[in-house]
Structures are given as structure tokens and as C-alpha cells.
PDB file of C-alpha atoms and ligand atoms in Angstrom:
ATOM      1  CA  MET A   1      -3.388 -41.988   5.142  1.00 47.00           C
ATOM      2  CA  TYR A   2      -0.168 -41.125   3.338  1.00 47.00           C
ATOM      3  CA  SER A   3       1.990 -43.841   1.859  1.00 47.00           C
ATOM      4  CA  GLY A   4       5.275 -43.714  -0.027  1.00 47.00           C
ATOM      5  CA  ALA A   5       3.436 -43.819  -3.360  1.00 56.00           C
ATOM      6  CA  MET A   6       1.690 -40.531  -2.591  1.00 83.00           C
ATOM      7  CA  PRO A   7       3.145 -37.041  -2.997  1.00 94.00           C
ATOM      8  CA  LYS A   8       6.033 -36.173  -0.710  1.00 97.00           C
ATOM      9  CA  LEU A   9       4.946 -34.116   2.287  1.00 98.00           C
ATOM     10  CA  ILE A  10       6.859 -30.846   2.450  1.00 98.00           C
ATOM     11  CA  ILE A  11       5.946 -29.066   5.668  1.00 98.00           C
ATOM     12  CA  ALA A  12       6.940 -25.440   6.322  1.00 98.00           C
ATOM     13  CA  ASN A  13       7.368 -25.099  10.088  1.00 98.00           C
ATOM     14  CA  TRP A  14       7.337 -21.352  10.682  1.00 98.00           C
ATOM     15  CA  LYS A  15       7.761 -21.871  14.449  1.00 98.00           C
ATOM     16  CA  SER A  16       7.220 -18.665  16.474  1.00 98.00           C
ATOM     17  CA  ASN A  17       7.812 -16.350  13.518  1.00 98.00           C
ATOM     18  CA  LYS A  18       5.717 -13.991  11.353  1.00 98.00           C
ATOM     19  CA  THR A  19       2.793 -11.617  11.758  1.00 98.00           C
ATOM     20  CA  GLU A  20      -0.407 -11.215   9.749  1.00 97.00           C
ATOM     21  CA  ALA A  21       1.360  -8.731   7.464  1.00 97.00           C
ATOM     22  CA  SER A  22       4.335 -11.001   6.819  1.00 97.00           C
ATOM     23  CA  VAL A  23       2.052 -13.986   6.120  1.00 98.00           C
ATOM     24  CA  LYS A  24       0.469 -11.997   3.286  1.00 97.00           C
ATOM     25  CA  GLU A  25       3.912 -11.056   1.979  1.00 98.00           C
ATOM     26  CA  TRP A  26       5.028 -14.690   2.103  1.00 98.00           C
ATOM     27  CA  PHE A  27       2.135 -15.821  -0.086  1.00 98.00           C
ATOM     28  CA  ALA A  28       2.738 -12.949  -2.483  1.00 98.00           C
ATOM     29  CA  GLY A  29       6.254 -14.347  -2.962  1.00 98.00           C
ATOM     30  CA  PHE A  30       5.355 -18.054  -3.250  1.00 98.00           C
ATOM     31  CA  ASP A  31       4.074 -19.382  -6.586  1.00 98.00           C
ATOM     32  CA  ALA A  32       1.780 -22.338  -5.829  1.00 98.00           C
ATOM     33  CA  THR A  33       1.332 -23.060  -9.550  1.00 97.00           C
ATOM     34  CA  LYS A  34       4.993 -24.160  -9.582  1.00 97.00           C
ATOM     35  CA  VAL A  35       4.539 -26.825  -6.888  1.00 97.00           C
ATOM     36  CA  PRO A  36       5.405 -30.115  -8.635  1.00 97.00           C
ATOM     37  CA  ALA A  37       2.771 -32.861  -8.674  1.00 95.00           C
ATOM     38  CA  GLU A  38       5.191 -34.993  -6.635  1.00 95.00           C
ATOM     39  CA  ALA A  39       4.837 -32.655  -3.627  1.00 97.00           C
ATOM     40  CA  LYS A  40       2.139 -31.890  -1.083  1.00 97.00           C
ATOM     41  CA  VAL A  41       3.017 -28.551   0.516  1.00 98.00           C
ATOM     42  CA  ILE A  42       1.746 -27.967   4.032  1.00 98.00           C
ATOM     43  CA  ILE A  43       2.092 -24.718   5.983  1.00 98.00           C
ATOM     44  CA  ALA A  44       2.425 -24.713   9.784  1.00 98.00           C
ATOM     45  CA  PRO A  45       2.003 -21.198  11.244  1.00 98.00           C
ATOM     46  CA  SER A  46       1.417 -20.113  14.854  1.00 98.00           C
ATOM     47  CA  PHE A  47      -2.164 -20.564  16.109  1.00 98.00           C
ATOM     48  CA  HIS A  48      -3.104 -16.907  15.765  1.00 97.00           C
ATOM     49  CA  LEU A  49      -1.968 -16.909  12.129  1.00 98.00           C
ATOM     50  CA  LEU A  50      -3.975 -19.975  11.092  1.00 98.00           C
ATOM     51  CA  SER A  51      -6.941 -17.974   9.808  1.00 97.00           C
ATOM     52  CA  GLU A  52      -4.783 -15.448   7.931  1.00 98.00           C
ATOM     53  CA  THR A  53      -2.835 -18.356   6.428  1.00 98.00           C
ATOM     54  CA  ARG A  54      -6.084 -20.102   5.488  1.00 98.00           C
ATOM     55  CA  ARG A  55      -7.307 -16.904   3.781  1.00 98.00           C
ATOM     56  CA  ASN A  56      -4.150 -16.760   1.657  1.00 98.00           C
ATOM     57  CA  LEU A  57      -3.738 -20.506   1.120  1.00 98.00           C
ATOM     58  CA  PRO A  58      -3.886 -21.697  -2.509  1.00 97.00           C
ATOM     59  CA  ASP A  59      -6.134 -24.753  -3.057  1.00 96.00           C
ATOM     60  CA  ASN A  60      -3.238 -27.178  -3.584  1.00 96.00           C
ATOM     61  CA  LEU A  61      -1.661 -26.433  -0.184  1.00 98.00           C
ATOM     62  CA  ALA A  62      -2.762 -27.717   3.242  1.00 97.00           C
ATOM     63  CA  LEU A  63      -2.741 -26.288   6.750  1.00 98.00           C
ATOM     64  CA  CYS A  64      -0.953 -27.639   9.838  1.00 98.00           C
ATOM     65  CA  ALA A  65      -0.921 -26.496  13.472  1.00 98.00           C
ATOM     66  CA  GLN A  66       2.274 -26.643  15.538  1.00 98.00           C
ATOM     67  CA  ASP A  67       0.640 -28.070  18.667  1.00 98.00           C
ATOM     68  CA  VAL A  68      -2.748 -28.963  20.169  1.00 98.00           C
ATOM     69  CA  SER A  69      -4.267 -29.158  23.621  1.00 98.00           C
ATOM     70  CA  PRO A  70      -4.154 -32.548  25.348  1.00 97.00           C
ATOM     71  CA  PHE A  71      -7.732 -31.754  26.481  1.00 97.00           C
ATOM     72  CA  PRO A  72     -11.046 -31.491  24.623  1.00 97.00           C
ATOM     73  CA  MET A  73     -13.156 -28.300  24.396  1.00 98.00           C
ATOM     74  CA  GLY A  74     -13.649 -26.849  27.869  1.00 98.00           C
ATOM     75  CA  SER A  75     -12.181 -24.875  30.761  1.00 98.00           C
ATOM     76  CA  TYR A  76      -8.469 -25.015  29.922  1.00 98.00           C
ATOM     77  CA  THR A  77      -7.380 -21.379  29.729  1.00 98.00           C
ATOM     78  CA  GLY A  78      -4.821 -20.643  27.060  1.00 98.00           C
ATOM     79  CA  GLU A  79      -5.238 -23.922  25.190  1.00 98.00           C
ATOM     80  CA  VAL A  80      -6.314 -24.502  21.576  1.00 98.00           C
ATOM     81  CA  ASN A  81      -8.089 -27.835  21.152  1.00 98.00           C
ATOM     82  CA  ALA A  82      -8.349 -30.281  18.265  1.00 98.00           C
ATOM     83  CA  GLN A  83     -12.037 -29.604  17.654  1.00 98.00           C
ATOM     84  CA  GLN A  84     -11.217 -25.905  17.221  1.00 98.00           C
ATOM     85  CA  LEU A  85      -8.391 -26.731  14.808  1.00 98.00           C
ATOM     86  CA  LYS A  86     -10.671 -28.993  12.784  1.00 98.00           C
ATOM     87  CA  ALA A  87     -13.268 -26.216  12.553  1.00 97.00           C
ATOM     88  CA  ALA A  88     -10.484 -23.876  11.369  1.00 97.00           C
ATOM     89  CA  GLU A  89      -9.878 -26.285   8.438  1.00 97.00           C
ATOM     90  CA  VAL A  90      -6.566 -27.517   9.774  1.00 98.00           C
ATOM     91  CA  ASN A  91      -5.538 -30.929   8.369  1.00 96.00           C
ATOM     92  CA  PHE A  92      -2.294 -31.798  10.176  1.00 97.00           C
ATOM     93  CA  VAL A  93      -0.739 -31.067  13.564  1.00 98.00           C
ATOM     94  CA  LEU A  94       2.929 -31.223  14.614  1.00 98.00           C
ATOM     95  CA  LEU A  95       3.258 -32.988  17.957  1.00 98.00           C
ATOM     96  CA  GLY A  96       6.132 -33.493  20.342  1.00 97.00           C
ATOM     97  CA  HIS A  97       8.544 -31.217  18.490  1.00 98.00           C
ATOM     98  CA  SER A  98      11.882 -31.247  20.331  1.00 97.00           C
ATOM     99  CA  GLU A  99      11.514 -27.524  21.060  1.00 97.00           C
ATOM    100  CA  ARG A 100       8.262 -28.275  22.903  1.00 98.00           C
ATOM    101  CA  ARG A 101       9.859 -31.140  24.800  1.00 97.00           C
ATOM    102  CA  ARG A 102      12.888 -28.986  25.690  1.00 96.00           C
ATOM    103  CA  TYR A 103      11.404 -25.572  26.488  1.00 97.00           C
ATOM    104  CA  PHE A 104       7.899 -26.580  27.617  1.00 97.00           C
ATOM    105  CA  HIS A 105       8.793 -29.907  29.258  1.00 98.00           C
ATOM    106  CA  GLU A 106       6.344 -31.984  27.252  1.00 98.00           C
ATOM    107  CA  THR A 107       6.451 -35.636  28.269  1.00 98.00           C
ATOM    108  CA  HIS A 108       5.711 -38.753  26.235  1.00 97.00           C
ATOM    109  CA  ALA A 109       2.382 -38.957  28.098  1.00 96.00           C
ATOM    110  CA  ASP A 110       1.510 -35.344  27.163  1.00 97.00           C
ATOM    111  CA  VAL A 111       2.315 -36.057  23.524  1.00 96.00           C
ATOM    112  CA  ALA A 112       0.250 -39.269  23.630  1.00 95.00           C
ATOM    113  CA  ALA A 113      -2.763 -37.357  24.982  1.00 95.00           C
ATOM    114  CA  LYS A 114      -2.403 -34.773  22.209  1.00 96.00           C
ATOM    115  CA  ILE A 115      -2.211 -37.516  19.596  1.00 95.00           C
ATOM    116  CA  SER A 116      -5.444 -39.018  20.936  1.00 93.00           C
ATOM    117  CA  GLU A 117      -7.183 -35.639  20.704  1.00 95.00           C
ATOM    118  CA  ALA A 118      -5.876 -35.101  17.173  1.00 95.00           C
ATOM    119  CA  ILE A 119      -7.033 -38.515  15.971  1.00 93.00           C
ATOM    120  CA  THR A 120     -10.442 -38.206  17.617  1.00 92.00           C
ATOM    121  CA  ASN A 121     -10.936 -35.044  15.578  1.00 94.00           C
ATOM    122  CA  THR A 122      -9.498 -36.536  12.341  1.00 93.00           C
ATOM    123  CA  LEU A 123      -6.393 -34.367  12.270  1.00 95.00           C
ATOM    124  CA  VAL A 124      -3.275 -36.179  11.036  1.00 95.00           C
ATOM    125  CA  PRO A 125      -0.616 -36.043  13.794  1.00 96.00           C
ATOM    126  CA  VAL A 126       2.971 -35.508  12.679  1.00 98.00           C
ATOM    127  CA  LEU A 127       4.853 -37.036  15.593  1.00 97.00           C
ATOM    128  CA  CYS A 128       8.384 -35.632  15.940  1.00 98.00           C
ATOM    129  CA  LEU A 129      10.955 -38.045  17.329  1.00 97.00           C
ATOM    130  CA  ASP A 130      14.659 -38.272  17.949  1.00 97.00           C
ATOM    131  CA  ARG A 131      16.259 -41.700  17.990  1.00 95.00           C
ATOM    132  CA  ASP A 132      16.770 -42.094  21.715  1.00 95.00           C
ATOM    133  CA  TYR A 133      13.064 -41.966  22.579  1.00 96.00           C
ATOM    134  CA  ILE A 134      11.391 -43.797  19.681  1.00 96.00           C
ATOM    135  CA  LYS A 135      10.499 -46.780  21.866  1.00 95.00           C
ATOM    136  CA  ALA A 136       9.568 -44.788  24.967  1.00 96.00           C
ATOM    137  CA  GLN A 137       7.207 -42.545  22.992  1.00 96.00           C
ATOM    138  CA  ALA A 138       5.650 -45.546  21.228  1.00 93.00           C
ATOM    139  CA  ALA A 139       5.094 -47.284  24.565  1.00 93.00           C
ATOM    140  CA  ALA A 140       3.114 -44.271  25.823  1.00 94.00           C
ATOM    141  CA  LEU A 141       0.629 -44.471  22.907  1.00 91.00           C
ATOM    142  CA  SER A 142      -2.418 -46.702  22.777  1.00 76.00           C
ATOM    143  CA  VAL A 143      -2.557 -49.215  19.897  1.00 63.00           C
ATOM    144  CA  LYS A 144      -5.430 -47.314  18.300  1.00 63.00           C
ATOM    145  CA  ASP A 145      -3.307 -44.194  18.170  1.00 57.00           C
ATOM    146  CA  VAL A 146      -0.394 -45.776  16.364  1.00 64.00           C
ATOM    147  CA  VAL A 147      -2.319 -46.506  13.170  1.00 66.00           C
ATOM    148  CA  ASN A 148      -3.035 -43.031  11.830  1.00 75.00           C
ATOM    149  CA  LEU A 149       0.134 -41.087  12.013  1.00 91.00           C
ATOM    150  CA  VAL A 150       3.073 -39.521  10.186  1.00 96.00           C
ATOM    151  CA  VAL A 151       6.424 -39.688  11.990  1.00 97.00           C
ATOM    152  CA  ALA A 152       9.027 -36.941  11.579  1.00 98.00           C
ATOM    153  CA  TYR A 153      12.557 -38.052  12.358  1.00 98.00           C
ATOM    154  CA  GLU A 154      14.059 -34.917  13.860  1.00 97.00           C
ATOM    155  CA  PRO A 155      17.551 -35.357  15.310  1.00 95.00           C
ATOM    156  CA  VAL A 156      17.953 -32.549  17.840  1.00 92.00           C
ATOM    157  CA  ALA A 157      21.574 -31.908  16.832  1.00 91.00           C
ATOM    158  CA  ALA A 158      20.432 -31.138  13.263  1.00 94.00           C
ATOM    159  CA  ILE A 159      17.656 -28.661  14.054  1.00 93.00           C
ATOM    160  CA  GLY A 160      18.499 -25.072  13.217  1.00 92.00           C
ATOM    161  CA  THR A 161      22.238 -25.820  13.265  1.00 93.00           C
ATOM    162  CA  GLY A 162      23.152 -26.407   9.621  1.00 92.00           C
ATOM    163  CA  ASN A 163      24.416 -29.857  10.682  1.00 91.00           C
ATOM    164  CA  ASN A 164      21.886 -31.872   8.693  1.00 92.00           C
ATOM    165  CA  ALA A 165      21.971 -35.628   9.281  1.00 92.00           C
ATOM    166  CA  SER A 166      23.597 -37.871   6.678  1.00 95.00           C
ATOM    167  CA  ALA A 167      21.347 -39.919   4.396  1.00 95.00           C
ATOM    168  CA  GLY A 168      22.778 -43.075   5.970  1.00 96.00           C
ATOM    169  CA  GLU A 169      21.797 -41.930   9.458  1.00 96.00           C
ATOM    170  CA  VAL A 170      18.294 -41.052   8.270  1.00 97.00           C
ATOM    171  CA  GLU A 171      17.906 -44.484   6.675  1.00 97.00           C
ATOM    172  CA  GLU A 172      18.948 -46.172   9.907  1.00 97.00           C
ATOM    173  CA  ALA A 173      16.490 -44.076  11.918  1.00 97.00           C
ATOM    174  CA  ILE A 174      13.664 -44.847   9.465  1.00 97.00           C
ATOM    175  CA  LYS A 175      14.328 -48.575   9.963  1.00 97.00           C
ATOM    176  CA  GLU A 176      14.144 -48.150  13.732  1.00 97.00           C
ATOM    177  CA  ILE A 177      10.928 -46.114  13.492  1.00 96.00           C
ATOM    178  CA  LYS A 178       9.226 -48.628  11.185  1.00 95.00           C
ATOM    179  CA  ALA A 179      10.322 -51.513  13.408  1.00 95.00           C
ATOM    180  CA  VAL A 180       8.409 -49.871  16.254  1.00 93.00           C
ATOM    181  CA  PHE A 181       5.498 -48.078  14.532  1.00 91.00           C
ATOM    182  CA  GLY A 182       4.961 -50.329  11.515  1.00 90.00           C
ATOM    183  CA  ASN A 183       4.889 -49.014   7.958  1.00 91.00           C
ATOM    184  CA  VAL A 184       3.965 -45.401   8.790  1.00 93.00           C
ATOM    185  CA  PRO A 185       5.093 -42.574   6.505  1.00 96.00           C
ATOM    186  CA  VAL A 186       8.369 -41.122   7.816  1.00 97.00           C
ATOM    187  CA  ILE A 187       9.660 -37.658   6.965  1.00 98.00           C
ATOM    188  CA  TYR A 188      12.961 -35.994   7.932  1.00 98.00           C
ATOM    189  CA  GLY A 189      13.560 -32.607   9.567  1.00 97.00           C
ATOM    190  CA  GLY A 190      16.768 -30.819  10.524  1.00 96.00           C
ATOM    191  CA  SER A 191      18.480 -28.080   8.481  1.00 94.00           C
ATOM    192  CA  VAL A 192      16.882 -29.201   5.193  1.00 97.00           C
ATOM    193  CA  ASP A 193      17.563 -26.714   2.404  1.00 96.00           C
ATOM    194  CA  GLU A 194      17.444 -26.532  -1.388  1.00 96.00           C
ATOM    195  CA  GLN A 195      20.801 -28.344  -1.592  1.00 95.00           C
ATOM    196  CA  SER A 196      19.959 -31.316   0.616  1.00 96.00           C
ATOM    197  CA  VAL A 197      16.260 -31.820  -0.065  1.00 97.00           C
ATOM    198  CA  ARG A 198      16.577 -34.135  -3.089  1.00 97.00           C
ATOM    199  CA  GLU A 199      18.742 -36.614  -1.241  1.00 96.00           C
ATOM    200  CA  TYR A 200      16.242 -36.825   1.624  1.00 97.00           C
ATOM    201  CA  LEU A 201      13.223 -37.156  -0.631  1.00 97.00           C
ATOM    202  CA  MET A 202      14.794 -40.217  -2.266  1.00 96.00           C
ATOM    203  CA  ILE A 203      14.727 -42.069   1.050  1.00 97.00           C
ATOM    204  CA  THR A 204      11.774 -40.531   2.949  1.00 97.00           C
ATOM    205  CA  ASP A 205       8.093 -39.654   2.533  1.00 97.00           C
ATOM    206  CA  GLY A 206       8.850 -35.953   2.932  1.00 98.00           C
ATOM    207  CA  VAL A 207      10.641 -33.221   4.866  1.00 98.00           C
ATOM    208  CA  LEU A 208       9.918 -30.818   7.709  1.00 98.00           C
ATOM    209  CA  VAL A 209      11.568 -27.486   6.946  1.00 98.00           C
ATOM    210  CA  GLY A 210      12.177 -24.749   9.528  1.00 98.00           C
ATOM    211  CA  GLY A 211      14.677 -22.025   8.650  1.00 97.00           C
ATOM    212  CA  ALA A 212      14.488 -22.568   4.876  1.00 98.00           C
ATOM    213  CA  SER A 213      10.691 -22.156   4.904  1.00 98.00           C
ATOM    214  CA  LEU A 214      10.626 -18.603   6.272  1.00 98.00           C
ATOM    215  CA  ASP A 215      11.526 -16.953   2.990  1.00 98.00           C
ATOM    216  CA  PRO A 216       9.089 -17.843   0.179  1.00 98.00           C
ATOM    217  CA  HIS A 217      11.783 -17.857  -2.523  1.00 98.00           C
ATOM    218  CA  ALA A 218      14.088 -20.149  -0.555  1.00 98.00           C
ATOM    219  CA  PHE A 219      11.133 -22.446   0.208  1.00 98.00           C
ATOM    220  CA  GLN A 220      10.074 -22.456  -3.447  1.00 98.00           C
ATOM    221  CA  LYS A 221      13.506 -23.912  -4.281  1.00 98.00           C
ATOM    222  CA  VAL A 222      13.144 -26.580  -1.575  1.00 98.00           C
ATOM    223  CA  VAL A 223       9.733 -27.560  -2.966  1.00 98.00           C
ATOM    224  CA  ALA A 224      11.110 -27.684  -6.529  1.00 97.00           C
ATOM    225  CA  GLY A 225      13.449 -30.428  -5.285  1.00 96.00           C
ATOM    226  CA  ALA A 226      10.484 -32.842  -5.234  1.00 96.00           C
ATOM    227  CA  GLN A 227      10.291 -32.833  -9.022  1.00 94.00           C
ATOM    228  CA  THR A 228      11.566 -36.167 -10.375  1.00 89.00           C
TER     229      THR A 228
HETATM  230  P1  LIG B   1      15.297 -26.360  10.713  1.00 60.98           P
HETATM  231  O1  LIG B   1      14.039 -26.786  11.608  1.00 60.98           O
HETATM  232  O2  LIG B   1      14.971 -26.695   9.285  1.00 60.98           O
HETATM  233  O3  LIG B   1      15.444 -24.872  10.944  1.00 60.98           O
HETATM  234  O4  LIG B   1      16.473 -27.141  11.210  1.00 60.98           O
HETATM  235  C1  LIG B   1      13.405 -28.038  11.398  1.00 60.98           C
HETATM  236  C2  LIG B   1      12.373 -28.266  12.468  1.00 60.98           C
HETATM  237  O5  LIG B   1      12.618 -27.951  13.635  1.00 60.98           O
HETATM  238  O6  LIG B   1      11.266 -28.736  12.182  1.00 60.98           O
END
């Protein structure tokens, strides 16, 4: 499990972007030897790009999926399950991202079922939360599930808008999250870029980066911000 004393988690959430060819190009432009020891860089591509990303992934980086099936292996057409992700050498999985809640109508119960599947298969869930449903999402989880988890504080108004949350707001949200989930690692996501990353890393266990992760050079600068 990750704690504040460990490297900061810097997760590149590529969302529904890139192709096999552009994954290769991205890695050609990203210098993993320059990742500071203070950072753990994690790449989250679409499902169909996991194996191409794994092929290109330097040893000091880790792999993350953007979602997982709420069901185990079986007759669930179109789903990718946690056992399959584990076999594909995935380490982390984003769950309950606000875009999934908004466009795919994921409920707290859906997210809880996905977390159970992830934990059963020893994937680390990165549970994305906005402030107004911290308690409701926690209430939907079983006690067992709450132990092994990273929480990403992701204010919807800050995602993809350039309106990144203030450090004070993030600190308040972290307090609320820890009051409910205990001392879990908490990262921040929402318009993080090379300018804002240092401020967030001083008060969080890491960052979830969307737009600024798509270009390898821009992301390299975000990652450099972990150097103390
Ligand atoms: P953004 O996305 O950095 O483009 O705001 C963050 C996220 O949705 O995880």
C-alpha cells in the first residue's frame, strides 16, 4: 500500500485518446531515466492499448486501467474483468471517474462492485471522488474494501477546464476524505500542469493528469515537478 512517505503517484490518464502508433511515439518522446526518485509514474491507456503500452513501458513505470468490469470472468459481453487485467500485468485501476459517472451513469453500487473485483485480483483501485459524494460512495463499500485503496480527489469543475482547484480547497477535501476513509493515500486531479504540480505534490500523495499527459514533453515537465 502507498503511504505519504513513498514516491508521489503521478498518473497519466489518457482517457479515450491515442492509437497503437501514437503510443509508440509517446514513449519515444518520454525519457524515463529522467523520472525523479520522488515519483512513481503510472500510465493509464484505453483497454485495447494496454498491451502496446506494456510493450513500450520502461521498468520504472507502472500500468493502470481506466475501468474494470463489476463482474468476474464469464458471459458479460463487452466487459474487461479484473482477472484479465491482472494477467495483462496491470497494477492499478481508475474507478468511478466523473466521466464514467456522468456519461455512463455509473452508480456508487457499480463502483463498489468494481472495487471488490479489483481488490480480489490484487489490483490497486484509484477511487475518483468529488466532495459531494464522499460519504455516499463510502457507505456503498464493504469494510474490507475500504482498506486497500488510493483516493483521487477530482472536483468535476476542475476537470479539463483549466480551472484547477486551489491548494486550500484540496486540503479541505483531503481532510473530509480521510475522515471517512481513514489514512488512505489521496491524490488530486483536475487541470494539473507543469505550473501547478509542485503546489499539489506538497499537500497530496500524487496527481492524476489528463490533458497535460497526452504530450510526452509536457508530461515530462509535470513529472519533473516531483523533484524536491
Ligand atoms: P485533466 O483531467 O487533467 O484534463 O483536467 C484529469 C482527470 O480527469 O483525471
